[in-house]
Tab-separated table of C-alpha atoms in Angstrom:
chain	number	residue	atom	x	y	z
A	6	UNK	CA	0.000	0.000	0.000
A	7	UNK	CA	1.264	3.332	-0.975
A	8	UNK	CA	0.223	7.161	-1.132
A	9	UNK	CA	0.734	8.645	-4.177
A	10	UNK	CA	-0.903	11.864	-6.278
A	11	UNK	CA	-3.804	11.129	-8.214
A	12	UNK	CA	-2.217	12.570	-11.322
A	13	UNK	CA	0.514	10.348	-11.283
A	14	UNK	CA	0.866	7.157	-12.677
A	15	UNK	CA	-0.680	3.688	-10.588
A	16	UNK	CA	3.142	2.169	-10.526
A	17	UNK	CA	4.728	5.388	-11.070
A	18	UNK	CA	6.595	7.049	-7.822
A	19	UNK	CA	4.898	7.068	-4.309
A	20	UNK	CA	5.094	9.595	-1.937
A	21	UNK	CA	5.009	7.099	1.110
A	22	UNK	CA	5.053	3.676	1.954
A	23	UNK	CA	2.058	2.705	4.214
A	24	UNK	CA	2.267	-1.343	4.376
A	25	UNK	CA	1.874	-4.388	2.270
A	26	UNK	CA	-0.426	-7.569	1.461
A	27	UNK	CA	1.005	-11.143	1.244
A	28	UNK	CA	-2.286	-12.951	0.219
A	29	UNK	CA	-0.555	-16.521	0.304
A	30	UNK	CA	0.806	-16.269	3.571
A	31	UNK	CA	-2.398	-13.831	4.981
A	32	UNK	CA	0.120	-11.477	6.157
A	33	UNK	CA	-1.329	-8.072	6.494
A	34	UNK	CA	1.014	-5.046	7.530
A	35	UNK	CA	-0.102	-1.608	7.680
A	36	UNK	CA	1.084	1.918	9.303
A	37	UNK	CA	-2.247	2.491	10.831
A	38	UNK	CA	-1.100	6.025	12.275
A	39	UNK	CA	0.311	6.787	8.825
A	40	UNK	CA	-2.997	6.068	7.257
A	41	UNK	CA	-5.170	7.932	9.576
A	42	UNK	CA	-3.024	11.113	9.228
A	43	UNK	CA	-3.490	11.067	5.128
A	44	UNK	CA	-7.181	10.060	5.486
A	45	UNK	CA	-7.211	12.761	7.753
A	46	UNK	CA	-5.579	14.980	5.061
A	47	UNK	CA	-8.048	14.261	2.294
A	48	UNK	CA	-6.903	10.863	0.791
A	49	UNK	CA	-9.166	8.525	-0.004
A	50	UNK	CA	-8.820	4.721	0.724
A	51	UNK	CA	-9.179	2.605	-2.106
A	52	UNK	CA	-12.389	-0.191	-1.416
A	53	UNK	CA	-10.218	-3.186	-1.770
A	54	UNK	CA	-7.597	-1.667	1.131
A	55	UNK	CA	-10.644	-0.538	3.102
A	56	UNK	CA	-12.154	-3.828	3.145
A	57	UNK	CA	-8.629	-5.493	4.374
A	58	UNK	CA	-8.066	-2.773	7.073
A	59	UNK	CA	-12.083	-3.747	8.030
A	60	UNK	CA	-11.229	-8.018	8.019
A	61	UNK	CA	-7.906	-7.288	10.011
A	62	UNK	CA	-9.585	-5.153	12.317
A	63	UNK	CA	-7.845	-2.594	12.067
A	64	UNK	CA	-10.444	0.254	11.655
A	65	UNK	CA	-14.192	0.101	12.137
A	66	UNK	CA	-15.443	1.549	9.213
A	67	UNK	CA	-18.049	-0.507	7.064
A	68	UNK	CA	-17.373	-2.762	3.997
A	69	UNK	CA	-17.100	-1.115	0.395
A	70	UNK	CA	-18.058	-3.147	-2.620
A	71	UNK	CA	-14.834	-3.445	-4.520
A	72	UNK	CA	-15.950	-5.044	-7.747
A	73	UNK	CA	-19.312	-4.402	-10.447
A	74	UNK	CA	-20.860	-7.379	-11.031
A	75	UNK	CA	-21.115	-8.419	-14.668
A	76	UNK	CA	-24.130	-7.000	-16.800
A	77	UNK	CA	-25.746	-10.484	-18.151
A	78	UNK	CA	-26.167	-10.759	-21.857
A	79	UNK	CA	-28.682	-12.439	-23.797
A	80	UNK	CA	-27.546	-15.241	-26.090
A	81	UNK	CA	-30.984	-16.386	-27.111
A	82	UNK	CA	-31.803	-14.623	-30.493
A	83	UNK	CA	-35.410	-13.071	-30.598
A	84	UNK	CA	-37.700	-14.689	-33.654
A	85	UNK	CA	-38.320	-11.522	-35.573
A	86	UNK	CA	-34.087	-11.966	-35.620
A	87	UNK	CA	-33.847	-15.509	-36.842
A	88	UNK	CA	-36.440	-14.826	-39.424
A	89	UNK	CA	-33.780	-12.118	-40.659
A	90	UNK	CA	-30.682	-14.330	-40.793
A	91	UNK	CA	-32.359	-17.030	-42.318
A	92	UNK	CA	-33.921	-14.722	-45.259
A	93	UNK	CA	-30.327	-13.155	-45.877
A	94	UNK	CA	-28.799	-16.394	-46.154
A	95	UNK	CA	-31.422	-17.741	-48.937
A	96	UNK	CA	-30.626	-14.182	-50.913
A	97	UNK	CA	-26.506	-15.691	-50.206
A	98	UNK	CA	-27.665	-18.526	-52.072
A	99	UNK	CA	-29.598	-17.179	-54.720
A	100	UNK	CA	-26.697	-14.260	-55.647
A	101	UNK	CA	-24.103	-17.532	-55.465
A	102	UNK	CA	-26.507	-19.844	-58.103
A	103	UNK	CA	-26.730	-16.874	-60.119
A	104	UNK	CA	-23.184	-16.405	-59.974
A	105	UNK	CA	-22.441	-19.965	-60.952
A	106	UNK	CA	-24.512	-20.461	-63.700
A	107	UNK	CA	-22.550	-18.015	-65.799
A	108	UNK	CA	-24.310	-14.305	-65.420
A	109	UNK	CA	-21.641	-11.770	-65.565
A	110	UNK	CA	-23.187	-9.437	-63.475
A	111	UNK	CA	-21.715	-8.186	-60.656
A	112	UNK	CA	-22.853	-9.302	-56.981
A	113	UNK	CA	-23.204	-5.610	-55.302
């Protein structure tokens, strides 16, 4: 965890070191004072690191919600859909018979 200016880049040079995450080993390590003096300063707490500092008890703030959940797409196509597909690819075959049985015109 670091503190760094919002107009710099995400691995680009920190202004401070504030602790670090070992999510193998569940080793959590954080300058709580440190923290509390930038929050206190106007920086804001990213969810993820707020909802580690909340499972560690370390602060009691409440949980954030640190990911979107996925918008769920429709795979089924509608009838009026199918209809479509189905008429273009007749037209497919009718330009390609055409094409085979000698016309010279041009397939636009």
């Amino acid at each position: 965890m670091v503190i760094l200016e919002h107009t710099s880049r995400v691995k680009g040079k920190y202004l401070e070191l504030l602790g670090n995450y070992n999510p193998h080993q569940k080793e959590f390590k954080v300058k709580k004072d440190r923290i509390e003096y930038w929050v206190s300063k106007g920086a804001q707490v990213s969810p993820t690191v707020n909802n580690l500092m909340v499972n560690y008890k370390i602060w009691d703030k409440p949980k954030m919600q640190s990911w979107k959940p996925k918008k769920k797409t429709v795979g089924a196509v509608s009838a009026p859909d199918a209809k479509a597909q189905a008429g273009g690819t007749e037209q497919v075959k009718e330009l390609e018979s055409q094409s085979v049985s000698g016309r010279a015109t041009p397939i636009v």
